[in-house]
Every structure is written in C-alpha cells, then in structure tokens.
PDB file of C-alpha atoms in Angstrom:
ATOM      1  CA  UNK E   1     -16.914 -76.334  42.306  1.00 40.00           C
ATOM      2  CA  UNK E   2     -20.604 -76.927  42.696  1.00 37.00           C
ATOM      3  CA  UNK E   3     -20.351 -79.166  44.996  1.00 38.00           C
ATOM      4  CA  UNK E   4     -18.180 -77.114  47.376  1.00 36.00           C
ATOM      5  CA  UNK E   5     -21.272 -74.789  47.181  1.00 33.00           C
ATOM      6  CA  UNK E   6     -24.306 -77.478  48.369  1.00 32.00           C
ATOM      7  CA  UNK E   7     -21.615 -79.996  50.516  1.00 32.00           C
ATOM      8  CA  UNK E   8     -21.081 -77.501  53.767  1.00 31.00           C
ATOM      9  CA  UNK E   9     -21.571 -79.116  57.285  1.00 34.00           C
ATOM     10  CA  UNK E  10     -23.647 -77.258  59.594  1.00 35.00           C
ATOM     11  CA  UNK E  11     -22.668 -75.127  62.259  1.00 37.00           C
ATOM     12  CA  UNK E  12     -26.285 -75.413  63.912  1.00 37.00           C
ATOM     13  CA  UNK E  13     -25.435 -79.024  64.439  1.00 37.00           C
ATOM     14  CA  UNK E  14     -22.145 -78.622  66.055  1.00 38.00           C
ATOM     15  CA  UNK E  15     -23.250 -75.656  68.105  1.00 37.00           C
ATOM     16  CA  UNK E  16     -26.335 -77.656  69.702  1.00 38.00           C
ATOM     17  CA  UNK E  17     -23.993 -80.977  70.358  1.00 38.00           C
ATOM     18  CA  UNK E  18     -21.373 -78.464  72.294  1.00 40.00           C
ATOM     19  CA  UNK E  19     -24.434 -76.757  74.167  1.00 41.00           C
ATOM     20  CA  UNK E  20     -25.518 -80.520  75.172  1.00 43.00           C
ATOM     21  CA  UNK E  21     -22.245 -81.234  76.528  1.00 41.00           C
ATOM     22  CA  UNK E  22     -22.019 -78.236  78.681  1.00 39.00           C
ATOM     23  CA  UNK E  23     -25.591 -79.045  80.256  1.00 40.00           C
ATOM     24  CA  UNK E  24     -24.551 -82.456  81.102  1.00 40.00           C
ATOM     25  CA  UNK E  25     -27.542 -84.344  83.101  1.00 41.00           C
ATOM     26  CA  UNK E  26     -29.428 -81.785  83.682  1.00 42.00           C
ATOM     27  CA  UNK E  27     -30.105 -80.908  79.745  1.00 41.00           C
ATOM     28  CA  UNK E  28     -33.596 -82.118  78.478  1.00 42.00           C
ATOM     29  CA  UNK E  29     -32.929 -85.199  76.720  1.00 43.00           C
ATOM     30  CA  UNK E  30     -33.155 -85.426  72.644  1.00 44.00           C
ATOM     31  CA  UNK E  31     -36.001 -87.000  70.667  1.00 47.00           C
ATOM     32  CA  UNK E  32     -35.745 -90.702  70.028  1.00 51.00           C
ATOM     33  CA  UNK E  33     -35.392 -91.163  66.522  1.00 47.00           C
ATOM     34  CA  UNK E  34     -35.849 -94.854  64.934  1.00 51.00           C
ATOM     35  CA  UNK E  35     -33.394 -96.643  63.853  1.00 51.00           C
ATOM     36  CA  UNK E  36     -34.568 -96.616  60.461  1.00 51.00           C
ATOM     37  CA  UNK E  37     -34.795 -92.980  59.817  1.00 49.00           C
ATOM     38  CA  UNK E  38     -32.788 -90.271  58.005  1.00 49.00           C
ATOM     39  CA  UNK E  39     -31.227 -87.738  60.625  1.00 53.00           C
ATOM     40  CA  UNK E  40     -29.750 -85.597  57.436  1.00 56.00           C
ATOM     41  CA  UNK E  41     -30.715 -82.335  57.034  1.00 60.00           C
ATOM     42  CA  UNK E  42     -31.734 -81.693  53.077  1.00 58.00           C
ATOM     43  CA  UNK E  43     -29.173 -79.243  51.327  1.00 60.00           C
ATOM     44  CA  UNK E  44     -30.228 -76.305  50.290  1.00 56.00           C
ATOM     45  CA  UNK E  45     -31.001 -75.581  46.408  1.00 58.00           C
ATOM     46  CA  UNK E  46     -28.108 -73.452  44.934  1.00 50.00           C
ATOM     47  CA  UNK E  47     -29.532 -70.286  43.446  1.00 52.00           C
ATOM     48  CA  UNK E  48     -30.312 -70.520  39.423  1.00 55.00           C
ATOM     49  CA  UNK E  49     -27.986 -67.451  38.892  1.00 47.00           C
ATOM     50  CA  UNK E  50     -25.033 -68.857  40.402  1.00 45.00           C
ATOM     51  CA  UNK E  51     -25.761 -72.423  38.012  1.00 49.00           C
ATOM     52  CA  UNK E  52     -25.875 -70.289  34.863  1.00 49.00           C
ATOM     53  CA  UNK E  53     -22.546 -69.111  34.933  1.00 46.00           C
ATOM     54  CA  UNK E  54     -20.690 -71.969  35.947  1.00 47.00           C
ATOM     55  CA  UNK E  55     -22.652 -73.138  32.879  1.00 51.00           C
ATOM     56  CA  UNK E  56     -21.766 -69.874  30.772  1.00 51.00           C
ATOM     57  CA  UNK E  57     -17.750 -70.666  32.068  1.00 52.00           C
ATOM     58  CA  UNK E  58     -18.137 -74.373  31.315  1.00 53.00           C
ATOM     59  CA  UNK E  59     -19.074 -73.297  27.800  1.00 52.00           C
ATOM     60  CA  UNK E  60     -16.766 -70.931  27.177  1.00 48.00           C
ATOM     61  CA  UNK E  61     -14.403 -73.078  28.358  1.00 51.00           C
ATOM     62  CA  UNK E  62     -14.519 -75.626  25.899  1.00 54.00           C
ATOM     63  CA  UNK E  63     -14.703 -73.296  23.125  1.00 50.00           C
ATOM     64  CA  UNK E  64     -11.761 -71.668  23.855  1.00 48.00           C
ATOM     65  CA  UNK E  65      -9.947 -75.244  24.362  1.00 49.00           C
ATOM     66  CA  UNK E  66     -11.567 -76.438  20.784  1.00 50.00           C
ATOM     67  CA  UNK E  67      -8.386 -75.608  18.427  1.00 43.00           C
ATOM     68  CA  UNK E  68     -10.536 -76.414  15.306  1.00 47.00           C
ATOM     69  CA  UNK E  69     -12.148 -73.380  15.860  1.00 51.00           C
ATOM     70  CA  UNK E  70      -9.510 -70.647  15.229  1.00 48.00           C
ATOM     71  CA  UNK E  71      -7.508 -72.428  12.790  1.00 55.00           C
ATOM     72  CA  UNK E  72      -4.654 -72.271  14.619  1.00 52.00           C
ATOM     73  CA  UNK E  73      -4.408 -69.076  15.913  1.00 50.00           C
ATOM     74  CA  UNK E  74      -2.381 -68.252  18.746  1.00 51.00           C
ATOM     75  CA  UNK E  75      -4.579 -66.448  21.942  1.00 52.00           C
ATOM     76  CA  UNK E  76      -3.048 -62.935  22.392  1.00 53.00           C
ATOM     77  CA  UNK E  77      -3.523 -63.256  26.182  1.00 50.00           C
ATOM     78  CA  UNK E  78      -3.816 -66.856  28.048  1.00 56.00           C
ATOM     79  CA  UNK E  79      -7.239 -68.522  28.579  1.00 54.00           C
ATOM     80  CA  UNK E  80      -7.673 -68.593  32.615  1.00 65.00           C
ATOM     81  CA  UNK E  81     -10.840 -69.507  34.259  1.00 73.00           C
ATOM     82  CA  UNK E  82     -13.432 -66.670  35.128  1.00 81.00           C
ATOM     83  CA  UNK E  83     -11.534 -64.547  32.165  1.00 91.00           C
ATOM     84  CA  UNK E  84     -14.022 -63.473  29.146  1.00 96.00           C
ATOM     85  CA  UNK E  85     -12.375 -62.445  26.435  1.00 96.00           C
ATOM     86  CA  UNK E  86     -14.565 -59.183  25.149  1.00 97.00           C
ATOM     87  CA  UNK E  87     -14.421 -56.384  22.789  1.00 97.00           C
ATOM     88  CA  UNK E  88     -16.551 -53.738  21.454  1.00 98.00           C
ATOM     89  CA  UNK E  89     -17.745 -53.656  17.475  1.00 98.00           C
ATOM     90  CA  UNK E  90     -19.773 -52.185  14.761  1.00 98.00           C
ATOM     91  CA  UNK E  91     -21.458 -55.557  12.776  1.00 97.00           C
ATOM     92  CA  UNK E  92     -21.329 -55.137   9.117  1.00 96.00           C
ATOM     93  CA  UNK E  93     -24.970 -56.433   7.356  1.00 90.00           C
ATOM     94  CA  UNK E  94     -23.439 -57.981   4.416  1.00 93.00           C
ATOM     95  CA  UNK E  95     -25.172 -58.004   0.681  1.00 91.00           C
ATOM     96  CA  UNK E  96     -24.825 -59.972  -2.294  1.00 94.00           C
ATOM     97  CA  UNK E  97     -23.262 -57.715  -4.036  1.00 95.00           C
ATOM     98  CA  UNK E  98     -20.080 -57.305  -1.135  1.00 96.00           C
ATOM     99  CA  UNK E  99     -19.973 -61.028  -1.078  1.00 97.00           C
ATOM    100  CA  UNK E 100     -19.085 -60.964  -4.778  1.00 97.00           C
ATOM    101  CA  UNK E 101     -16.312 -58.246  -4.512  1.00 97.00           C
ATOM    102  CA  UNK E 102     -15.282 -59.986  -1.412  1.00 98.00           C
ATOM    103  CA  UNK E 103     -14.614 -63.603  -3.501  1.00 98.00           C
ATOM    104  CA  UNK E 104     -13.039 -61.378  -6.485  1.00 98.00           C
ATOM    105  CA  UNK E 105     -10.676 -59.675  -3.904  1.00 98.00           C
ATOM    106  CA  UNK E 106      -9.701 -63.277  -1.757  1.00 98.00           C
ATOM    107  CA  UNK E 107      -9.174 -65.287  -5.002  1.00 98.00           C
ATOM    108  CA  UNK E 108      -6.771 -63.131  -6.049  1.00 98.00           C
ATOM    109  CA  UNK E 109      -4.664 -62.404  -3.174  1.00 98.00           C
ATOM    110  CA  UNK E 110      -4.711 -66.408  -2.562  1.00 98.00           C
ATOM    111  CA  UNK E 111      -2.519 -65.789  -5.823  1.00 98.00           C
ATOM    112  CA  UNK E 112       0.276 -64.590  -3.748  1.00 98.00           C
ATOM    113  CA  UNK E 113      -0.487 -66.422  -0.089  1.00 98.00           C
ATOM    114  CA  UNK E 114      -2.769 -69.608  -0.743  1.00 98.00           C
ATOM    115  CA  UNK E 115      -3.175 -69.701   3.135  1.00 97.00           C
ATOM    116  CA  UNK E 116      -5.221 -66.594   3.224  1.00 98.00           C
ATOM    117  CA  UNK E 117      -9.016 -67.569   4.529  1.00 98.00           C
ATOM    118  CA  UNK E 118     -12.151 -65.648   4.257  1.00 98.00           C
ATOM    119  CA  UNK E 119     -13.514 -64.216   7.493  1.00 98.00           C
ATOM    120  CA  UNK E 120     -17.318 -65.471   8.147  1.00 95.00           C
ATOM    121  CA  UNK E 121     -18.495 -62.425   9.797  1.00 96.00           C
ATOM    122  CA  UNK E 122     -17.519 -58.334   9.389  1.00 97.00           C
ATOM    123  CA  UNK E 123     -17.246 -55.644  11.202  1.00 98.00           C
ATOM    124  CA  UNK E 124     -15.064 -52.169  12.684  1.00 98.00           C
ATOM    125  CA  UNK E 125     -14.101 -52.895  16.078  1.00 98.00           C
ATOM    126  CA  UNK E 126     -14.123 -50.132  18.577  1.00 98.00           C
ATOM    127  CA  UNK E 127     -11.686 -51.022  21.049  1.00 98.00           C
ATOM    128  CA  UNK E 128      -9.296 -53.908  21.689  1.00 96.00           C
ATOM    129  CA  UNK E 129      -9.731 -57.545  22.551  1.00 95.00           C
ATOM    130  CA  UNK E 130      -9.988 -56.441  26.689  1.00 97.00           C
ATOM    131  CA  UNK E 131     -10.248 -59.647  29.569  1.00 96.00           C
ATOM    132  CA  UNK E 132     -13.039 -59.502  31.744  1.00 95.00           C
ATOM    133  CA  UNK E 133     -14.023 -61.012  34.771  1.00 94.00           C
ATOM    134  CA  UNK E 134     -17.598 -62.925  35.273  1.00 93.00           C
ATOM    135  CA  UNK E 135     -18.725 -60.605  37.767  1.00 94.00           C
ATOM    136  CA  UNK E 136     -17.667 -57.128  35.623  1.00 95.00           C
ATOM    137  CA  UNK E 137     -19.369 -58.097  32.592  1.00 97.00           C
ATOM    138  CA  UNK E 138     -22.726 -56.321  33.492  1.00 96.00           C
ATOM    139  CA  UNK E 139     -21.515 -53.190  34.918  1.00 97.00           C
ATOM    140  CA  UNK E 140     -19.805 -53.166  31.859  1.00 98.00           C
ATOM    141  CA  UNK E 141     -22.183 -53.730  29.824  1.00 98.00           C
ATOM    142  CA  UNK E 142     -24.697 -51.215  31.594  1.00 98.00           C
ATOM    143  CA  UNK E 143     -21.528 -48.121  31.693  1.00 98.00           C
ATOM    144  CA  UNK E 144     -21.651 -49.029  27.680  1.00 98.00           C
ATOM    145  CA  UNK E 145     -25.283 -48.164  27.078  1.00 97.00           C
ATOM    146  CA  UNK E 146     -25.036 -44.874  29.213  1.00 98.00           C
ATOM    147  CA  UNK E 147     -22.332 -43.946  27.581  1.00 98.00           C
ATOM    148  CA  UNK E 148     -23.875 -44.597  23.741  1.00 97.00           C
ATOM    149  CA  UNK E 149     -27.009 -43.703  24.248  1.00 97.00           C
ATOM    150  CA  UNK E 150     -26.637 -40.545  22.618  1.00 96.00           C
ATOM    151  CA  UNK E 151     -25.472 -41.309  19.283  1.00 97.00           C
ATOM    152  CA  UNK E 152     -27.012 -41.715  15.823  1.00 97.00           C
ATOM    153  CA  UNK E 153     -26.944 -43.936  12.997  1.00 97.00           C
ATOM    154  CA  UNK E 154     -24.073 -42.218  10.357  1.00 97.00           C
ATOM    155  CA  UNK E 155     -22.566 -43.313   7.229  1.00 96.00           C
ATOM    156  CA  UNK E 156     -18.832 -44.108   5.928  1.00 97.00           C
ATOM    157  CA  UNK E 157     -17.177 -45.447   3.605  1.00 97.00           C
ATOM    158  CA  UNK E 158     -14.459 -48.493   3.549  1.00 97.00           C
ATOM    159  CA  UNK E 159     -13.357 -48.606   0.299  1.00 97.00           C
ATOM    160  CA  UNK E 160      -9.124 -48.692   0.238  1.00 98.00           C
ATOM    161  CA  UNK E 161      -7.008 -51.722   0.212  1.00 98.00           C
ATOM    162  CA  UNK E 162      -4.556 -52.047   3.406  1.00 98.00           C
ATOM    163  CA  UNK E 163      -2.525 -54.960   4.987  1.00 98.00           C
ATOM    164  CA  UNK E 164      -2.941 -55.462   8.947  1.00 98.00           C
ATOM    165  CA  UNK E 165      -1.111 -57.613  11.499  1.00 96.00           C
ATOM    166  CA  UNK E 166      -2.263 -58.139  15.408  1.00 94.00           C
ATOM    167  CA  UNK E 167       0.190 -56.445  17.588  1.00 89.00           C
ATOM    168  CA  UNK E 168       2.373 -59.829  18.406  1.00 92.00           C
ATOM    169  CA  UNK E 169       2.798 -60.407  14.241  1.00 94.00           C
ATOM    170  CA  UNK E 170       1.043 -63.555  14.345  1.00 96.00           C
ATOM    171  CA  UNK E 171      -1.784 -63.324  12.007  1.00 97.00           C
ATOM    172  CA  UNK E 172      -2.009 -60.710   9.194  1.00 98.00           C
ATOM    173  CA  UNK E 173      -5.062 -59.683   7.659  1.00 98.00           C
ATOM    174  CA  UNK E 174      -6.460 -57.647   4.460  1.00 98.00           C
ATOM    175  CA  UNK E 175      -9.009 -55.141   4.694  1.00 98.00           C
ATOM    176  CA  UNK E 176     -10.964 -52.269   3.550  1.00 98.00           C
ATOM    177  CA  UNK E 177     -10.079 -49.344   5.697  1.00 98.00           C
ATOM    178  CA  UNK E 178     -12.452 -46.482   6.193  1.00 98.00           C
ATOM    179  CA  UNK E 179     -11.898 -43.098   4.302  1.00 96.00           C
ATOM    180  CA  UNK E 180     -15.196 -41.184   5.136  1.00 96.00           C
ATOM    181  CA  UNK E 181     -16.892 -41.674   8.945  1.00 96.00           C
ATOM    182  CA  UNK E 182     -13.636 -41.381  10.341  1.00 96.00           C
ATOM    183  CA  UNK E 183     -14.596 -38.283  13.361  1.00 96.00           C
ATOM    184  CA  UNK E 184     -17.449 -40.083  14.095  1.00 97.00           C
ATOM    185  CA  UNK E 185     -15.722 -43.747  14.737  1.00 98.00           C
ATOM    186  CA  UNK E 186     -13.690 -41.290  16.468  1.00 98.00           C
ATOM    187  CA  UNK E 187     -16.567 -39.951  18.791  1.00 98.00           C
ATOM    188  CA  UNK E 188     -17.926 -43.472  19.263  1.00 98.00           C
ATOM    189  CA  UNK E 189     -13.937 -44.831  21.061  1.00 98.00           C
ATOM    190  CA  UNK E 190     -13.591 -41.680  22.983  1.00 98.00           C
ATOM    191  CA  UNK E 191     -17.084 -43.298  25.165  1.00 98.00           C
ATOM    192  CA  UNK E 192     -16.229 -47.107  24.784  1.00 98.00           C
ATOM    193  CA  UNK E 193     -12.386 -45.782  26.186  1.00 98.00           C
ATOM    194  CA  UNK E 194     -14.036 -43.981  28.994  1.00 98.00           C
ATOM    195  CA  UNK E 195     -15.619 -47.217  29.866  1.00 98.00           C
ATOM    196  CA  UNK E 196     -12.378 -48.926  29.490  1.00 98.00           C
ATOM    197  CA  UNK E 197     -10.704 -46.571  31.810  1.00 98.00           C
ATOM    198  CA  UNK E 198     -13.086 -47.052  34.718  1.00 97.00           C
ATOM    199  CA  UNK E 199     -12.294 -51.200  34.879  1.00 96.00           C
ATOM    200  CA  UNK E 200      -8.807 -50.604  34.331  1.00 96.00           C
ATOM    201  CA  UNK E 201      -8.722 -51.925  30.866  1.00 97.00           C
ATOM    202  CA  UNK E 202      -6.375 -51.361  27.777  1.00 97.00           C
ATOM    203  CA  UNK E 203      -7.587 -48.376  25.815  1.00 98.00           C
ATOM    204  CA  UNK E 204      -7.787 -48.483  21.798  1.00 98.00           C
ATOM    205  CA  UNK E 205      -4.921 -47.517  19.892  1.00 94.00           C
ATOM    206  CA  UNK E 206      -4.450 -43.827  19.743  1.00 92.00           C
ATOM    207  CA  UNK E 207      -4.510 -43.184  15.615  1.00 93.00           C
ATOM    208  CA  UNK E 208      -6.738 -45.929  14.728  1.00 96.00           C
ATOM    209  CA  UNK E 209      -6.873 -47.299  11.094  1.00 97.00           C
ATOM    210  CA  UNK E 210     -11.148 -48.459  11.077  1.00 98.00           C
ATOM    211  CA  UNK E 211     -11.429 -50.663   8.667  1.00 98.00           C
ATOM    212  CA  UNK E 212     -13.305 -54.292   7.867  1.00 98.00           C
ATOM    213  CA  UNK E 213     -11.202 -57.157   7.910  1.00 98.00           C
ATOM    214  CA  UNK E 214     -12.185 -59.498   4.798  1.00 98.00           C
ATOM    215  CA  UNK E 215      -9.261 -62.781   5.097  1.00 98.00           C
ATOM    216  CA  UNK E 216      -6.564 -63.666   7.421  1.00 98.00           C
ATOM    217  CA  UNK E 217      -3.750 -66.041   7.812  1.00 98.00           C
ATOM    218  CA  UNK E 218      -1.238 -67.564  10.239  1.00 97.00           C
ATOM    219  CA  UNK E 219       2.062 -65.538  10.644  1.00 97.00           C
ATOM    220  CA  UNK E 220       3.260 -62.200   9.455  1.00 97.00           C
ATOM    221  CA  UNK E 221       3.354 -62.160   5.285  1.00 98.00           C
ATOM    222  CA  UNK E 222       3.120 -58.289   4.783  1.00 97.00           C
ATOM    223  CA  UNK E 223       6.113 -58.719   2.800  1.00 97.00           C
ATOM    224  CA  UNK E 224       3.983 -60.824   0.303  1.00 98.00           C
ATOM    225  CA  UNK E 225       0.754 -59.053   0.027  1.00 98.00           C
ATOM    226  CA  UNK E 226       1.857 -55.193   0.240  1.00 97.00           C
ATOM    227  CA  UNK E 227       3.185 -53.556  -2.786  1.00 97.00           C
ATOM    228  CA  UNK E 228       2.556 -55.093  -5.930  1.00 98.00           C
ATOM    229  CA  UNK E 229      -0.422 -57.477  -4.251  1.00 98.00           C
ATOM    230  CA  UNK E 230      -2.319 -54.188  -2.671  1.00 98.00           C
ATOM    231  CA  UNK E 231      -2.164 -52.745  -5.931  1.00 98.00           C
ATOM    232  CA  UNK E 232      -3.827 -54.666  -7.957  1.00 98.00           C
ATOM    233  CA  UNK E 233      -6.623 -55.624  -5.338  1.00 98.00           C
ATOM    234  CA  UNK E 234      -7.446 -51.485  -4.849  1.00 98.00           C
ATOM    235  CA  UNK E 235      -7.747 -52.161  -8.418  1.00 98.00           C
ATOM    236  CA  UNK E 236     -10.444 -54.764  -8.061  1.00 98.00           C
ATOM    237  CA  UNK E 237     -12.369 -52.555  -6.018  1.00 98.00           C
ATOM    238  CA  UNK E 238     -12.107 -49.662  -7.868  1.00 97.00           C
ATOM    239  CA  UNK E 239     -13.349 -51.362 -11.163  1.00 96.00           C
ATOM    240  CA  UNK E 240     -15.894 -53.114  -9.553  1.00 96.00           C
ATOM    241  CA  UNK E 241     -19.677 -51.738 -11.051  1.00 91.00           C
ATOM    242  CA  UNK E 242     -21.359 -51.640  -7.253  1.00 86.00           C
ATOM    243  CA  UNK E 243     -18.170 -50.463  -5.086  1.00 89.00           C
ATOM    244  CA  UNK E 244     -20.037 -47.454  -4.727  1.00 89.00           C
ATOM    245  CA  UNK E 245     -22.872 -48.481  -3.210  1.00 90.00           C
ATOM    246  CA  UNK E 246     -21.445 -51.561  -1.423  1.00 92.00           C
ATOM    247  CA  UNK E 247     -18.994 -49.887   0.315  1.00 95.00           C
ATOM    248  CA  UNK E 248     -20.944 -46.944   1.812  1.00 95.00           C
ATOM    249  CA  UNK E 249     -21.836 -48.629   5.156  1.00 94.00           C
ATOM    250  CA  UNK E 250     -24.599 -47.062   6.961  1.00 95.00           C
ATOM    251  CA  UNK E 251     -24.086 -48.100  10.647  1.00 96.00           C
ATOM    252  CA  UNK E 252     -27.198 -49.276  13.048  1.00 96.00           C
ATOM    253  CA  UNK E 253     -25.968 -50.784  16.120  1.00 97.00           C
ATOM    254  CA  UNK E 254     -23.010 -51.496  18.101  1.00 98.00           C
ATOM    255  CA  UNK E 255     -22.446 -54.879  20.031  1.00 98.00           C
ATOM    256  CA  UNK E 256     -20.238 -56.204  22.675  1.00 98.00           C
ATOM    257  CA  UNK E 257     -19.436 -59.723  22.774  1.00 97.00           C
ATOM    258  CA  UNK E 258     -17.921 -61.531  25.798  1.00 97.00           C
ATOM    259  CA  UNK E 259     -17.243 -64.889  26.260  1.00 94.00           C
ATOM    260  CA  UNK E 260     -20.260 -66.472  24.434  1.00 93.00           C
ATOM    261  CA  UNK E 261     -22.636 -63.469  25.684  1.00 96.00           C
ATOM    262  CA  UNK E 262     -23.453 -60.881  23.236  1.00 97.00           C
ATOM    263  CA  UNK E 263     -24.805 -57.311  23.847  1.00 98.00           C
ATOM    264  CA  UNK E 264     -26.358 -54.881  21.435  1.00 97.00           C
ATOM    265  CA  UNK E 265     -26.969 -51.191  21.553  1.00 98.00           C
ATOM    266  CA  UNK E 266     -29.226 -49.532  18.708  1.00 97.00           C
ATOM    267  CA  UNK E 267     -27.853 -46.322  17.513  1.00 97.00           C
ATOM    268  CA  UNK E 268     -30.814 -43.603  17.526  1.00 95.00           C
TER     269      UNK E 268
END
C-alpha cells in the first residue's frame, strides 16, 4: 500500500520525451549526462499523517486478528480493513472496596457457570458497538464534544443484580444495572444518538437497561444464572457493609474508543 503511494512514474518525463519527438531535428539537443550517473528523479517523502494511520490500521489489525485476546469471542460485525470498531462509554474509577464485592459476587456465580470471567475494566456504555471508517473518526469525534459540552458531572446508583446477553446470544454477562441516574443517562444518548444519526450509524436501543457489566462468558446460559443464581447474588450486594457507598457512582467523563484511539470528554 505504501509503496503504491512513493512508486508513481512521472508524467513530466513522458510529456518532455513526446514534446522531443514532435520537434524532431530542430529541438535543442539534451544535456550529456555521464555514463556513470543517476538519471532518477528522488521520490517524494510521503506525508507523516498519511504513515500514522497505515500504522494505526496495521495495529489494529493485528489486535483484532490476536484470538487470545477476547477469549474466544465471536466479532458481532466482520473485521474489514479501514473499519474501527467504536463506541461511546462512561469509565467506572474502581475502589477497593468494589473490587471486594466484585470477587464475592464472581466466586459465587462461578458456583453455577465455572466459565464466567471477570471483566478488567467497567463502565455504562452510551451507545452501541458502531463501525467507523479511518477518515470519519475525527468528525466524529469533534460532533461528540459539541454535542456534550453542556453537561455536568451527576450521580447514580448501580446497585441490582441482572443477567445480559449481546443481541446475537453469544456471550452473556452479569451486571449491576442502574436504579437512580437513569433521565440523565437518558439525556447523555439522546446527543451521542444525534451524532450517530448524522454518519448513518445504528442508534442505542430505545429502553436501555444502564448498567456495569462485572463477568462474562461464551454462549447464552441465562437459563443457569437467572432465578435462583440472581437471587442470591442481589443478596450479596445487599448485605454487603459498603454497597452503599460503592455503588453510588459519581460520573466525570465520557470517552470514545475506536480502534486503538481513545477520546475523552470531561463533564463540567
């Protein structure tokens, strides 16, 4: 690919050898030029920009090829160059005291599906997982900061038990799904959709569950952590001394990642 950029012939070379011909004799005749020396014209340096994101591509690339990465899961749209996968979020700053509650809640529901795994990071996403081209991502990104610019940092509170699935059933998740902050998360879509809606992109879901996703597995095993399972992990969190105060999030930014690029954008 790079090389297609720097490896063009020149069409100041050609032109001037079809001018010569026309002039025949009577054209003034070329410099000599010694045997020994280079008649190549030097290429031209590709701009920097253009090197960084075959660079940023190559990267994400072999990320997305790398299957160790995502434990088997299965991509919910196929990886095709110059696509970055990207979504909108609200990080979660996680404390001691949430990583306790969070090894409490995972040991037990490994008690019922061993395969379940711990996620590594946390947070409430504000739209869906949306594919972007290279040359959208910072239009996007700037339409995004217009459009939060306005908002404030707010409160809520994640603190009930509830089983998820992605919508093709192939991983299933448990999380803690928001009961107070909801009209703000609310307020927060309606401008990430907006921005959605001018690149042609899939909307969120129109009655939203927020919530924080704390362990996942491979397939669809609602059947085995529902009922019973749900129970007795609400349970957990509802005996557990610092729910209270773990659990009431108070939220500070909101990022966008795509690809391997990430974007942040401070709440006031």
């Amino acid at each position: 690919m790079r090389a297609a950029l720097v490896g063009y012939s020149s069409s100041e070379e050609e032109e001037e050898e079809e001018e010569g011909g026309r002039q025949g004799g009577g054209a003034r005749a070329s410099p000599r030029v010694s045997p020994g020396a280079s008649t190549a014209r030097p290429r031209l340096p590709v701009p920097e920009c253009v090197l960084n994101m075959f660079r940023d591509q190559e990267e994400e690339e072999r990320a997305a090829e790398d299957s160790s990465k995502h434990g088997g899961r299965v991509r919910s749209f196929p990886h095709e160059r110059g696509n970055w996968a990207t979504y909108v979020y609200m990080p979660y700053k996680v404390q001691e005291e949430f990583l306790e509650l969070l090894d409490l809640l995972v040991s037990h529901a490994r008690t019922y599906v061993s395969s379940l795994t711990a996620m590594e990071e946390f947070h409430i996403s504000l739209s869906q997982s949306v594919v972007l081209r290279y040359h959208w991502i910072n239009p996007f990104v700037q339409s995004l900061k217009e459009r939060l610019a306005s908002f404030d940092r707010f409160f809520c509170v994640a603190n009930q038990m509830k089983v998820y699935t992605n919508q093709n059933k192939t991983r299933t998740f448990i999380g803690l799904e928001v009961s107070a902050g909801h009209f703000q998360l609310l307020e927060l879509v309606s401008e990430v959709d907006k921005v959605m809606e001018e690149f042609d992109l899939p909307t969120f879901y129109k009655d939203p569950s927020f919530h924080i996703s704390l362990a996942w597995c491979v397939g669809d095993l609602t059947g085995s952590l529902e009922g019973q399972c749900l129970q007795e992990l609400q349970d957990i969190v509802d005996r557990f001394e610092d729910s209270a105060l773990v659990l009431r999030v108070q939220w500070e930014q909101i990022r966008c990642k795509s690809g391997n690029k990430f974007f942040s954008f401070p709440l006031r």
